[in-house]
PDB file of C-alpha atoms in Angstrom:
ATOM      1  CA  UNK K  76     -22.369 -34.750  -5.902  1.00 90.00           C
ATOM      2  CA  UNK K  77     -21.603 -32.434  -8.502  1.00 96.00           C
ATOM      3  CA  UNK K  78     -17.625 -30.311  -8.193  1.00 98.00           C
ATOM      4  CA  UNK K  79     -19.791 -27.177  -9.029  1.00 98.00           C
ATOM      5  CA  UNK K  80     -23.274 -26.488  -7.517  1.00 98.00           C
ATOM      6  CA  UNK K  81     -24.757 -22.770  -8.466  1.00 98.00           C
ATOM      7  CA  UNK K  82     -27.992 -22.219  -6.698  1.00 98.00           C
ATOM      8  CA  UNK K  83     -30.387 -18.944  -7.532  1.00 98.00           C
ATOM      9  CA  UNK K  84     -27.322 -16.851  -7.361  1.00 98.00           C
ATOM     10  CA  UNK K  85     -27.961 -13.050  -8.640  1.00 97.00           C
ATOM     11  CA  UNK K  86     -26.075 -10.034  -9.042  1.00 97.00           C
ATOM     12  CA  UNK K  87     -27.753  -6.441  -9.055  1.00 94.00           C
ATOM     13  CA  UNK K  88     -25.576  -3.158  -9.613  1.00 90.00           C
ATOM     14  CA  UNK K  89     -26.741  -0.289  -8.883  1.00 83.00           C
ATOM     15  CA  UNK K  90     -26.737   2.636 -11.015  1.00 74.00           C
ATOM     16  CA  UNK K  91     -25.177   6.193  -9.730  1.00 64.00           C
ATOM     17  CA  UNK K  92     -24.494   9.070 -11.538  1.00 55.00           C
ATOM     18  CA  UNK K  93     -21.724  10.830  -9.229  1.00 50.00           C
ATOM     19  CA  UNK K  94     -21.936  14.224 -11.267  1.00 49.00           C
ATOM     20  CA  UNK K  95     -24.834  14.663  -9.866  1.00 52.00           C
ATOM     21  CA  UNK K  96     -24.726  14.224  -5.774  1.00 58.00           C
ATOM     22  CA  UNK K  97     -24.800  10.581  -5.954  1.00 58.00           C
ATOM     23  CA  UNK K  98     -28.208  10.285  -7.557  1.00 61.00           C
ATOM     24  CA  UNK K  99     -29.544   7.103  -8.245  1.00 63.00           C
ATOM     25  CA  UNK K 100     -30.849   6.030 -11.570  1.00 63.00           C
ATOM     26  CA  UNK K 101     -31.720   2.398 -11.178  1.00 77.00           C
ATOM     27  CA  UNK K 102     -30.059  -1.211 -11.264  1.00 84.00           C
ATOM     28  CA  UNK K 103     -29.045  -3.672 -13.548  1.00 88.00           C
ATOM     29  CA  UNK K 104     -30.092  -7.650 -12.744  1.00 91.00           C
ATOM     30  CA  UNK K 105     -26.244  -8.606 -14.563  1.00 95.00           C
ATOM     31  CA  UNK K 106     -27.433 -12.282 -12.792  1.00 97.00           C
ATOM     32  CA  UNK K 107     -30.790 -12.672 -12.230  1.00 96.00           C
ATOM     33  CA  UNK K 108     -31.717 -16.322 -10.190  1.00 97.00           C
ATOM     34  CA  UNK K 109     -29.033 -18.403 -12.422  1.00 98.00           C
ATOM     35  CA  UNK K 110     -29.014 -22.312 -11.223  1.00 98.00           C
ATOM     36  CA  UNK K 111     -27.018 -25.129 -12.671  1.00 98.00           C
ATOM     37  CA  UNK K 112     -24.286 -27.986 -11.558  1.00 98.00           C
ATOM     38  CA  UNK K 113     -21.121 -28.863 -13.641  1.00 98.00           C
ATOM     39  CA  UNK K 114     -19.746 -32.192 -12.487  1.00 97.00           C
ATOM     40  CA  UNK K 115     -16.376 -33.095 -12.220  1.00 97.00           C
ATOM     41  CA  UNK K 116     -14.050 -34.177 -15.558  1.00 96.00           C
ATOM     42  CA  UNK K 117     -16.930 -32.089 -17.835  1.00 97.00           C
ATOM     43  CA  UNK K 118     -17.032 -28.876 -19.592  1.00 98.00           C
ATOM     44  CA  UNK K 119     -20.005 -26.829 -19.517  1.00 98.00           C
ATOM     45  CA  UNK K 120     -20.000 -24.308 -21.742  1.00 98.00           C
ATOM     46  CA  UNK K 121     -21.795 -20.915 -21.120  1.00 98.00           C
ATOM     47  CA  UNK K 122     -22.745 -18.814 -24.338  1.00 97.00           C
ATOM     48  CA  UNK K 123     -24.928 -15.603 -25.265  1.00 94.00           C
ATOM     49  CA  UNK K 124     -24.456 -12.479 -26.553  1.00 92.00           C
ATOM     50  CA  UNK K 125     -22.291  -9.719 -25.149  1.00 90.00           C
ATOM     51  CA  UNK K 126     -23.799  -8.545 -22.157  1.00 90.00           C
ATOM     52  CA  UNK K 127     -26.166 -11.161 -21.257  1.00 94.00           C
ATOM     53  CA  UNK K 128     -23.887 -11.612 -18.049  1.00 95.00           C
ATOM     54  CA  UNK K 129     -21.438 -14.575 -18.480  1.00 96.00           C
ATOM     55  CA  UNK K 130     -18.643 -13.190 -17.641  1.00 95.00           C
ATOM     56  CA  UNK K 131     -19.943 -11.863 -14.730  1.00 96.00           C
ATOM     57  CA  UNK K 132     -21.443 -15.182 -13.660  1.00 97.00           C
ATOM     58  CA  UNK K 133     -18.049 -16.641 -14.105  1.00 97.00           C
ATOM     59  CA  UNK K 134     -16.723 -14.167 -11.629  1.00 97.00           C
ATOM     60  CA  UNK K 135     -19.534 -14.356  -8.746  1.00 97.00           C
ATOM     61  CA  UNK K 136     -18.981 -18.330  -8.787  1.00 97.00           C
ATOM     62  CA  UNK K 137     -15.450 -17.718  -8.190  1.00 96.00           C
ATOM     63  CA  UNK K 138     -16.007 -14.853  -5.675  1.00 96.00           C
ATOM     64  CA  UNK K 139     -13.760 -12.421  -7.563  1.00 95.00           C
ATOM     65  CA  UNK K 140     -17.487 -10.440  -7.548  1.00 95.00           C
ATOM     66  CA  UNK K 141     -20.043 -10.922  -4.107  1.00 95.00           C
ATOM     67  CA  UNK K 142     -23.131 -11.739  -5.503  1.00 96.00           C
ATOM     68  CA  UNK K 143     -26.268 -10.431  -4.128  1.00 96.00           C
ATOM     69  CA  UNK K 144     -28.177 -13.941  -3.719  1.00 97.00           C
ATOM     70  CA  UNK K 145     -27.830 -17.427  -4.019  1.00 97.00           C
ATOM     71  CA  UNK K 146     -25.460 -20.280  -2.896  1.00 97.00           C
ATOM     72  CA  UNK K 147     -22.480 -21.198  -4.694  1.00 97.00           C
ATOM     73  CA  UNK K 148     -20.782 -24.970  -3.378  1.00 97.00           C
ATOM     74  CA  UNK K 149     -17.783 -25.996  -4.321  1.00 97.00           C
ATOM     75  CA  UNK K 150     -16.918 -29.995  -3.884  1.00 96.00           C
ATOM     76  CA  UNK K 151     -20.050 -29.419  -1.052  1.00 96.00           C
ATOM     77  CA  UNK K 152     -18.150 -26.406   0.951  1.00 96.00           C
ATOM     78  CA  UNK K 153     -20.442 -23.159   0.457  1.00 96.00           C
ATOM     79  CA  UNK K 154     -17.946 -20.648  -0.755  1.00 96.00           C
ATOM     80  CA  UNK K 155     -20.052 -17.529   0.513  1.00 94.00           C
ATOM     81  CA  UNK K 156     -19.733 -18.849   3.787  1.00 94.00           C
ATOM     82  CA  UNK K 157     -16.015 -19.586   3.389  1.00 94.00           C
ATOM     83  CA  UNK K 158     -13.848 -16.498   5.501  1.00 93.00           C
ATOM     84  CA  UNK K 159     -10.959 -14.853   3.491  1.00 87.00           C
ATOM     85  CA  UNK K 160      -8.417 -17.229   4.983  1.00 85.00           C
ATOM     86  CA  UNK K 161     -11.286 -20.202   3.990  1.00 89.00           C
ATOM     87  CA  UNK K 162     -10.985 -18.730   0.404  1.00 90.00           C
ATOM     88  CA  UNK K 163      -7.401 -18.426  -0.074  1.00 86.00           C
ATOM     89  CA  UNK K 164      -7.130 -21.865   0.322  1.00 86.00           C
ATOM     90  CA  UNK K 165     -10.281 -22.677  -1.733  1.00 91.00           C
ATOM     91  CA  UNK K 166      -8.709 -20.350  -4.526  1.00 88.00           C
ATOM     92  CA  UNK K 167      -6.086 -23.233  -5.432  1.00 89.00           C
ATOM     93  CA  UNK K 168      -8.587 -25.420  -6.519  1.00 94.00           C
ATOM     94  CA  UNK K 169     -10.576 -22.862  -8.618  1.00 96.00           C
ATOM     95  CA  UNK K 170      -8.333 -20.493 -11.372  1.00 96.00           C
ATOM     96  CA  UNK K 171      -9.687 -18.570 -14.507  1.00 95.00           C
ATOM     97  CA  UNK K 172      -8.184 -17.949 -17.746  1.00 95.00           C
ATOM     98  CA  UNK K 173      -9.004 -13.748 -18.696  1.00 91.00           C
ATOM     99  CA  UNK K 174     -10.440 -12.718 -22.008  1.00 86.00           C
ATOM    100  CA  UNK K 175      -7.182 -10.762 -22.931  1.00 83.00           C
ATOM    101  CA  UNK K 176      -3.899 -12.052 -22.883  1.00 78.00           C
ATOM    102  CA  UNK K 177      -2.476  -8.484 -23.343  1.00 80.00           C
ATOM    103  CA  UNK K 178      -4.165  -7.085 -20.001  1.00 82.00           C
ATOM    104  CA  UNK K 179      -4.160  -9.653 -17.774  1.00 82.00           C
ATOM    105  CA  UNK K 180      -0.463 -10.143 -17.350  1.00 88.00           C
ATOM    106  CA  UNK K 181       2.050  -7.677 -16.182  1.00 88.00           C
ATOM    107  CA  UNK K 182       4.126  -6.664 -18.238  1.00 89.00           C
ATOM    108  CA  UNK K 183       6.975  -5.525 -15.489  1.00 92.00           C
ATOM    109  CA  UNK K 184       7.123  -9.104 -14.416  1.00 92.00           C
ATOM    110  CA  UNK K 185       8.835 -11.655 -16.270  1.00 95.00           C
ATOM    111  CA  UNK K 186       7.676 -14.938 -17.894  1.00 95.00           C
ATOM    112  CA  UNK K 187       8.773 -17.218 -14.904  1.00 95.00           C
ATOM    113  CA  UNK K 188       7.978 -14.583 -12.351  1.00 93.00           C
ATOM    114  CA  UNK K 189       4.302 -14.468 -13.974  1.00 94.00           C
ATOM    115  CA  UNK K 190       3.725 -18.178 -13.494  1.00 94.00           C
ATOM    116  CA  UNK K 191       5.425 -18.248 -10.303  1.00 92.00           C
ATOM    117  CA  UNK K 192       3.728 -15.292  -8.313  1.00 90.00           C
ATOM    118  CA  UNK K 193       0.735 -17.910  -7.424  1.00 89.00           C
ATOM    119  CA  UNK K 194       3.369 -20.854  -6.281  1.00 87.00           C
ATOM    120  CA  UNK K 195       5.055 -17.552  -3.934  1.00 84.00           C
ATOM    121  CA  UNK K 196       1.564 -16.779  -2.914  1.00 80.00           C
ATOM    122  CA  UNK K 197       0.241 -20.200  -1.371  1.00 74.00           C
ATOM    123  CA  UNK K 198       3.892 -22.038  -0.460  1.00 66.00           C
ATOM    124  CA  UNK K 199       2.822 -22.973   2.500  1.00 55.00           C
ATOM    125  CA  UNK K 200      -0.042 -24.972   2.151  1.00 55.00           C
ATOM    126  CA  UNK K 201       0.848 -25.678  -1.565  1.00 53.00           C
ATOM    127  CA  UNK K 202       3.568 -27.704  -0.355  1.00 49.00           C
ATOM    128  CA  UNK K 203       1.651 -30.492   1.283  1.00 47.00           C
ATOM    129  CA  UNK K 204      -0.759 -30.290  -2.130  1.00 50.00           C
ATOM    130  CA  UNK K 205       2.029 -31.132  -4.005  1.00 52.00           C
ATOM    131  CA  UNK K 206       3.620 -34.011  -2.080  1.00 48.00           C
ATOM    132  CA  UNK K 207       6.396 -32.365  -0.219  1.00 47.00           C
ATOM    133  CA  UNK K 208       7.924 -30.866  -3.656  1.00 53.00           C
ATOM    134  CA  UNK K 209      10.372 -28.175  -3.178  1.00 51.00           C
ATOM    135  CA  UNK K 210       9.267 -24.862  -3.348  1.00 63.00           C
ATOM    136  CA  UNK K 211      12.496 -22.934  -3.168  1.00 72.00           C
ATOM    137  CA  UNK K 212      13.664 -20.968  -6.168  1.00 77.00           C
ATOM    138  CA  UNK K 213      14.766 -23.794  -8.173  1.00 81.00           C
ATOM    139  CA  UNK K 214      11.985 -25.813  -7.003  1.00 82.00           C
ATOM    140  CA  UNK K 215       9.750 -22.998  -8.567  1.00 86.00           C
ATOM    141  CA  UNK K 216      11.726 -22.595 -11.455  1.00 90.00           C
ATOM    142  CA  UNK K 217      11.535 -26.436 -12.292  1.00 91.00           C
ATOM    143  CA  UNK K 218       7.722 -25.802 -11.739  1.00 91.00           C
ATOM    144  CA  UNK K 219       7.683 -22.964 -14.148  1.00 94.00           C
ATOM    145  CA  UNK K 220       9.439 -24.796 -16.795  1.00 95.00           C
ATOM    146  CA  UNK K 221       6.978 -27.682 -16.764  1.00 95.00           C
ATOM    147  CA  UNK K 222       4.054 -25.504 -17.098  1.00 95.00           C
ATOM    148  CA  UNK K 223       5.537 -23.861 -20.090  1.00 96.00           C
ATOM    149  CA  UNK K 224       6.269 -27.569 -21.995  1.00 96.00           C
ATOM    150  CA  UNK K 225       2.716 -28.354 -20.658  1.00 96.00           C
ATOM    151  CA  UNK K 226       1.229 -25.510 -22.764  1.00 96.00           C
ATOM    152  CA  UNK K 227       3.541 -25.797 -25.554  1.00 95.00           C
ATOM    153  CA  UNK K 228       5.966 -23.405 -25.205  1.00 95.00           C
ATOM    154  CA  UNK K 229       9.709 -23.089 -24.388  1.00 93.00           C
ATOM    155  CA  UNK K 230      12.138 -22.749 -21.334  1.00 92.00           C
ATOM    156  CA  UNK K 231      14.018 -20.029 -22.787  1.00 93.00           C
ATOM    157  CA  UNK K 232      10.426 -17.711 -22.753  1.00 94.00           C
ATOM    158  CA  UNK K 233      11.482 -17.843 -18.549  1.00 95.00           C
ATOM    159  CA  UNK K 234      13.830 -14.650 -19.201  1.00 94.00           C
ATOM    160  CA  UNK K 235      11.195 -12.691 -21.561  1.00 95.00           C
ATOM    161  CA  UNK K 236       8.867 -10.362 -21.050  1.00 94.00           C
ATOM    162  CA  UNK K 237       4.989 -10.408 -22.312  1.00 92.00           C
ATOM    163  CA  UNK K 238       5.209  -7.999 -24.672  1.00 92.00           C
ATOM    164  CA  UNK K 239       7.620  -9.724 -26.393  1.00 94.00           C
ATOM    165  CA  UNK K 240       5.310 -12.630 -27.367  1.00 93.00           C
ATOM    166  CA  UNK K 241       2.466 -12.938 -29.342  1.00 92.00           C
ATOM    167  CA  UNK K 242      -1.704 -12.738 -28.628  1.00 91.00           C
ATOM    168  CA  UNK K 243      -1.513 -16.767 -28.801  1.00 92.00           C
ATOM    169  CA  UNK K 244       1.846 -17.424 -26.640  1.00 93.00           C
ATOM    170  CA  UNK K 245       0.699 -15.033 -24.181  1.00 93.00           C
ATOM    171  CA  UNK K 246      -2.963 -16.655 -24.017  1.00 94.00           C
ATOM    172  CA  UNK K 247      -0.852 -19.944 -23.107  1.00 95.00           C
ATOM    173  CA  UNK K 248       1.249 -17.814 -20.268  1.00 95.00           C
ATOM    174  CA  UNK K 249      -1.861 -17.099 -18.946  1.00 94.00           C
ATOM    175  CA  UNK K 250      -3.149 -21.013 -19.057  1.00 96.00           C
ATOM    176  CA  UNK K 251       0.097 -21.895 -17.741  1.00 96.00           C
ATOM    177  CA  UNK K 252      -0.452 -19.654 -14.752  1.00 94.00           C
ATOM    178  CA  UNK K 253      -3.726 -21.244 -14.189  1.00 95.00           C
ATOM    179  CA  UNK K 254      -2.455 -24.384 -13.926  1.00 95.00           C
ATOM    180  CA  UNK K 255       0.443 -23.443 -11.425  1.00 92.00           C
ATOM    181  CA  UNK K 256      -1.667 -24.379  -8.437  1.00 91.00           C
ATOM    182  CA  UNK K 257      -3.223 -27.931 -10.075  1.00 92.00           C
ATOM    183  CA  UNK K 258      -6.889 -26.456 -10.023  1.00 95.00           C
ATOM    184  CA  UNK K 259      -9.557 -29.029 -10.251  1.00 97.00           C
ATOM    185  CA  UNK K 260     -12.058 -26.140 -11.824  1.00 98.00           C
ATOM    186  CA  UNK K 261     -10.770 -23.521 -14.388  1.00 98.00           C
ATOM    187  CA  UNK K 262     -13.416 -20.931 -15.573  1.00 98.00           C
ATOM    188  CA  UNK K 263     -12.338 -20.213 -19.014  1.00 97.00           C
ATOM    189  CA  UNK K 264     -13.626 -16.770 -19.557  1.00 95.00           C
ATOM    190  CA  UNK K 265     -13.346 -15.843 -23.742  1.00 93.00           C
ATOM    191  CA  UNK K 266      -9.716 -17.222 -23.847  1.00 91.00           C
ATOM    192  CA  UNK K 267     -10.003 -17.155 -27.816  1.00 90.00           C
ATOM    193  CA  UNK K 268     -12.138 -14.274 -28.887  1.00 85.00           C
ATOM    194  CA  UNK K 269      -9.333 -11.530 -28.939  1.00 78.00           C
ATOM    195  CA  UNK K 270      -7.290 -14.173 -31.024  1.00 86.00           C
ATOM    196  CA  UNK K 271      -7.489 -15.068 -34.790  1.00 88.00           C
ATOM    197  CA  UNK K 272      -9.360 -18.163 -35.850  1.00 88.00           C
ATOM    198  CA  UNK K 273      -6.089 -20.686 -36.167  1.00 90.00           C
ATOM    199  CA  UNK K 274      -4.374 -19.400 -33.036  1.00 91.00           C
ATOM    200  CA  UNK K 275      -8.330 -19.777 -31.195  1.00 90.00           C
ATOM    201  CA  UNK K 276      -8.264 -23.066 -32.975  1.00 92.00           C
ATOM    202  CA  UNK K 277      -4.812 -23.994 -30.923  1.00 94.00           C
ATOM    203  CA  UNK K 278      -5.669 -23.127 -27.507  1.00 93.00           C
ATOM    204  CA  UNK K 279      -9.307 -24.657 -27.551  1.00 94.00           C
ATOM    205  CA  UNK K 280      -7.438 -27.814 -28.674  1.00 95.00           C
ATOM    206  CA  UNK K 281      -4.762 -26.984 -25.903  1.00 95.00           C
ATOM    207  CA  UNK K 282      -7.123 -26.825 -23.502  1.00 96.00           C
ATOM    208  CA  UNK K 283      -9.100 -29.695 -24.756  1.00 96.00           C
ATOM    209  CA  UNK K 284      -5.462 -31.964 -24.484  1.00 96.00           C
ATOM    210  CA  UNK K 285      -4.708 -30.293 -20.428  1.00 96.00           C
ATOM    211  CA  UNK K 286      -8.270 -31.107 -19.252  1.00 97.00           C
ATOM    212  CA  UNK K 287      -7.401 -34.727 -20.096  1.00 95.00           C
ATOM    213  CA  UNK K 288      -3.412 -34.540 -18.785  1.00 95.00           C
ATOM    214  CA  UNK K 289      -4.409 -33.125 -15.589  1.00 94.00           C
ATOM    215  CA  UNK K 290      -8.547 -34.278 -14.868  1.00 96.00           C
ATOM    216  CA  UNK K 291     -10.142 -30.365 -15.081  1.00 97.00           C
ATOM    217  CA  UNK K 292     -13.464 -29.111 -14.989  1.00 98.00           C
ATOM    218  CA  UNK K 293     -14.362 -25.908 -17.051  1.00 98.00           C
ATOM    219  CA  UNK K 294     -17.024 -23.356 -17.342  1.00 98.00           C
ATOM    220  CA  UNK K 295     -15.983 -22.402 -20.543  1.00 98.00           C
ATOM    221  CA  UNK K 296     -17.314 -18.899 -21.721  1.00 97.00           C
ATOM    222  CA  UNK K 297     -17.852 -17.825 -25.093  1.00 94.00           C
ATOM    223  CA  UNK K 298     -19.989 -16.403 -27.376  1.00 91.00           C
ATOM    224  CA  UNK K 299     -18.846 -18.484 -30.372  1.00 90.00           C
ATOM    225  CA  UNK K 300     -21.664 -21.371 -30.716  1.00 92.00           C
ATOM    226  CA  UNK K 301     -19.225 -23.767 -33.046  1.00 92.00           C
ATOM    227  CA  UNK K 302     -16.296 -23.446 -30.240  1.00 93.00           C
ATOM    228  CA  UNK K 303     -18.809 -24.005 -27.713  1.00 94.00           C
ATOM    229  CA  UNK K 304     -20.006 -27.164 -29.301  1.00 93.00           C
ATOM    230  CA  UNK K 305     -16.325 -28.522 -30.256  1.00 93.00           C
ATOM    231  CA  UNK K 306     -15.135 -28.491 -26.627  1.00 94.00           C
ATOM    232  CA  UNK K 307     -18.675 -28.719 -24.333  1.00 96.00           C
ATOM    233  CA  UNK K 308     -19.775 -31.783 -22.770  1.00 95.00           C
ATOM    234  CA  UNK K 309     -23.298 -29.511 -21.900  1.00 98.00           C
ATOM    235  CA  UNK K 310     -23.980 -25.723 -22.891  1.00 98.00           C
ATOM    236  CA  UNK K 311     -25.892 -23.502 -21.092  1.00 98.00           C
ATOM    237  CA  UNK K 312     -27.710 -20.546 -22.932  1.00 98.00           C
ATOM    238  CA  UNK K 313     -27.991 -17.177 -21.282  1.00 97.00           C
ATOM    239  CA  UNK K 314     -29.922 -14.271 -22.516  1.00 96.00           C
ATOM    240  CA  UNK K 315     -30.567 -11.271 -20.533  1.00 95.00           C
ATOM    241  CA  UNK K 316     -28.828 -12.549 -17.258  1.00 96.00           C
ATOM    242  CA  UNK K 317     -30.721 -15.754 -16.979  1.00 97.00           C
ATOM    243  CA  UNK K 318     -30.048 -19.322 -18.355  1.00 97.00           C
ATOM    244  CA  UNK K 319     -32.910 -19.515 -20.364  1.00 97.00           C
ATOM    245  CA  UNK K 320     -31.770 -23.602 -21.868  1.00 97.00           C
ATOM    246  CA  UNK K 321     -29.189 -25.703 -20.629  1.00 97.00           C
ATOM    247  CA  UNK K 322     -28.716 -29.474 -22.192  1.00 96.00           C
ATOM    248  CA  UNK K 323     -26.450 -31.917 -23.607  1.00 96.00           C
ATOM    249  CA  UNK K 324     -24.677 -30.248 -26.663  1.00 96.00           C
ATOM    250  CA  UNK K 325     -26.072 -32.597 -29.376  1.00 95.00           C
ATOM    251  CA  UNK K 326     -29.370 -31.965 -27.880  1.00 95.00           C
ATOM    252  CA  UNK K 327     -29.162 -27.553 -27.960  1.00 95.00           C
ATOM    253  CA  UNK K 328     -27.292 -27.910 -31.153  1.00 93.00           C
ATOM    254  CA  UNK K 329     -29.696 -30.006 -32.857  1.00 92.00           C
ATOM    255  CA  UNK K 330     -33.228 -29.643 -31.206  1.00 93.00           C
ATOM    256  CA  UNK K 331     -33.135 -26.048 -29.310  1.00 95.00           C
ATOM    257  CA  UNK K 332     -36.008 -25.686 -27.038  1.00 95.00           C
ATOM    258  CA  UNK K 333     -35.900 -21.824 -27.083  1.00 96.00           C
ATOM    259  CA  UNK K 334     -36.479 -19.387 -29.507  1.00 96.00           C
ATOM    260  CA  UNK K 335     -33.348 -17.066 -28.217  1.00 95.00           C
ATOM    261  CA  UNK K 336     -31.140 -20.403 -28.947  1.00 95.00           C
ATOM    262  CA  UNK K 337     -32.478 -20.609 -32.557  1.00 94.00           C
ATOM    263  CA  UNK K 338     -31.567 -17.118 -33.000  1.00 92.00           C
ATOM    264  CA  UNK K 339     -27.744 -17.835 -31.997  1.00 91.00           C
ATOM    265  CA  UNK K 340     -27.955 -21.139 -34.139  1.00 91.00           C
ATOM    266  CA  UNK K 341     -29.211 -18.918 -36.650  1.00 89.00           C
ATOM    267  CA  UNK K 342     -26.586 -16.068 -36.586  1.00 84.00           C
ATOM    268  CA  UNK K 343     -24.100 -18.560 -37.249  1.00 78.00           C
ATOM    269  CA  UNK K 344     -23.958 -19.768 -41.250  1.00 64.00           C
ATOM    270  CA  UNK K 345     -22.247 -23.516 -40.794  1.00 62.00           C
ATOM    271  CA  UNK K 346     -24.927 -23.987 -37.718  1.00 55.00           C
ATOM    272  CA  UNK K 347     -28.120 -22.910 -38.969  1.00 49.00           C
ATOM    273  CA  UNK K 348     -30.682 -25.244 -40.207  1.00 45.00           C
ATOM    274  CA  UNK K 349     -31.062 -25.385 -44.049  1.00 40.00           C
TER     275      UNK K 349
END
């Protein structure tokens, strides 16, 4: 049974134009009938253009968007039958790493409040997860520290604030908060493509060195074809809100069924065919 099992699910916004009474102008299919499975230990990684709907996908599997059709199951529980308490405690197993490390964490909080707010959130059923660990304030602390070595950072970043670090260091505050809750499933949503190359280099080969350390499964988005292929057991192609090829990545890398695929392969010099 696969950890991840995404069947038909679609997402359709509607368009309004409020300026004038509410009007509607039409809808968008972000997600239009998208099936797949990701088993457990693998990455699958999701690519396509911007706007062809990943990150949106990424977000209805997770729930952080209610889709508009299709089943989502999650280690065999249906998550869009799961109530909100159901999902608060399904929401330990499944985190996601944002696009931006400069929006997605506050920058009132500190470091160690940052990576502690979800330990706070779930202590009460987090504390039989973790084998009766402490979760008072030094319990939390010792938590926080761990998470920061784990990600290759300091202790002494526990006092700072984000804005005092860089795009990278804050990209690995944000994997470190991921990982406060020991996820099985992380959806990796463009955690390199506001960085430069080398730093992107470093946290694709972070992440590469915690999926091994701590057993995780990704849905790793991106719409980089060569980082794709470096860390993805499978890819899956989406154009236009639809996964139009999904296979092993030597076999879309090397022998792309569809012609949208060849175009990507195409776009990108070191990957196209001579």
């Amino acid at each position: 049974m696969p950890l991840v099992d995404v069947r038909n699910l679609t997402k359709v916004f509607d368009l309004a134009e409020s300026a004038f009474g509410g009007r509607r102008l039409g809808e968008v299919r972000a997600v239009d009938d998208v099936s797949f499975a990701i088993q457990e230990g693998e990455t699958l990684g999701l690519v396509g253009e911007s706007g062809s709907g990943k990150s949106t996908l990424g977000r209805l599997i997770l729930r952080l968007i209610e889709p508009t059709a299709g089943d989502v199951f999650f280690d065999g529980i249906d998550l869009l039958q799961a109530n909100g308490s159901e999902m608060r405690g399904l929401r330990r197993d499944m985190q996601i790493i944002f696009q931006d490390p400069f929006g997605s964490l506050d920058p009132r909080y500190r470091v160690e409040d940052v990576i502690a707010e979800p330990l706070i959130l779930h202590w009460k059923t987090l504390h039989r997860k973790l084998d009766g660990e402490s979760l008072g304030r030094e319990g939390r602390r010792q938590r926080v520290r761990e998470l920061l070595r784990a990600v290759g950072m300091d202790e002494s970043a526990m006092n700072r604030y984000p804005h005092e670090f860089s795009g990278g260091q804050r990209q690995r505050i944000g994997i470190a908060r991921a990982l406060a809750l020991r996820p099985r499933f992380i959806v990796a949503d463009e955690p390199v493509s506001a960085l430069d190359v080398s730093v992107g280099a470093q946290i694709v080969n972070l992440l590469q060195q915690l999926q091994r350390d701590f057993g995780l499964t990704y849905l790793f988005i991106s719409h980089s074809m060569p980082v794709v292929r470096y860390l993805s057991t499978r890819i899956a192609v989406m154009y236009q809100g639809k996964i139009v090829e999904i296979g092993n990545t030597e076999q879309i890398t090397s022998e792309p069924k569809h012609a949208y695929t060849r175009k990507l392969l195409a776009a990108t010099p070191e990957m196209a065919a001579p």
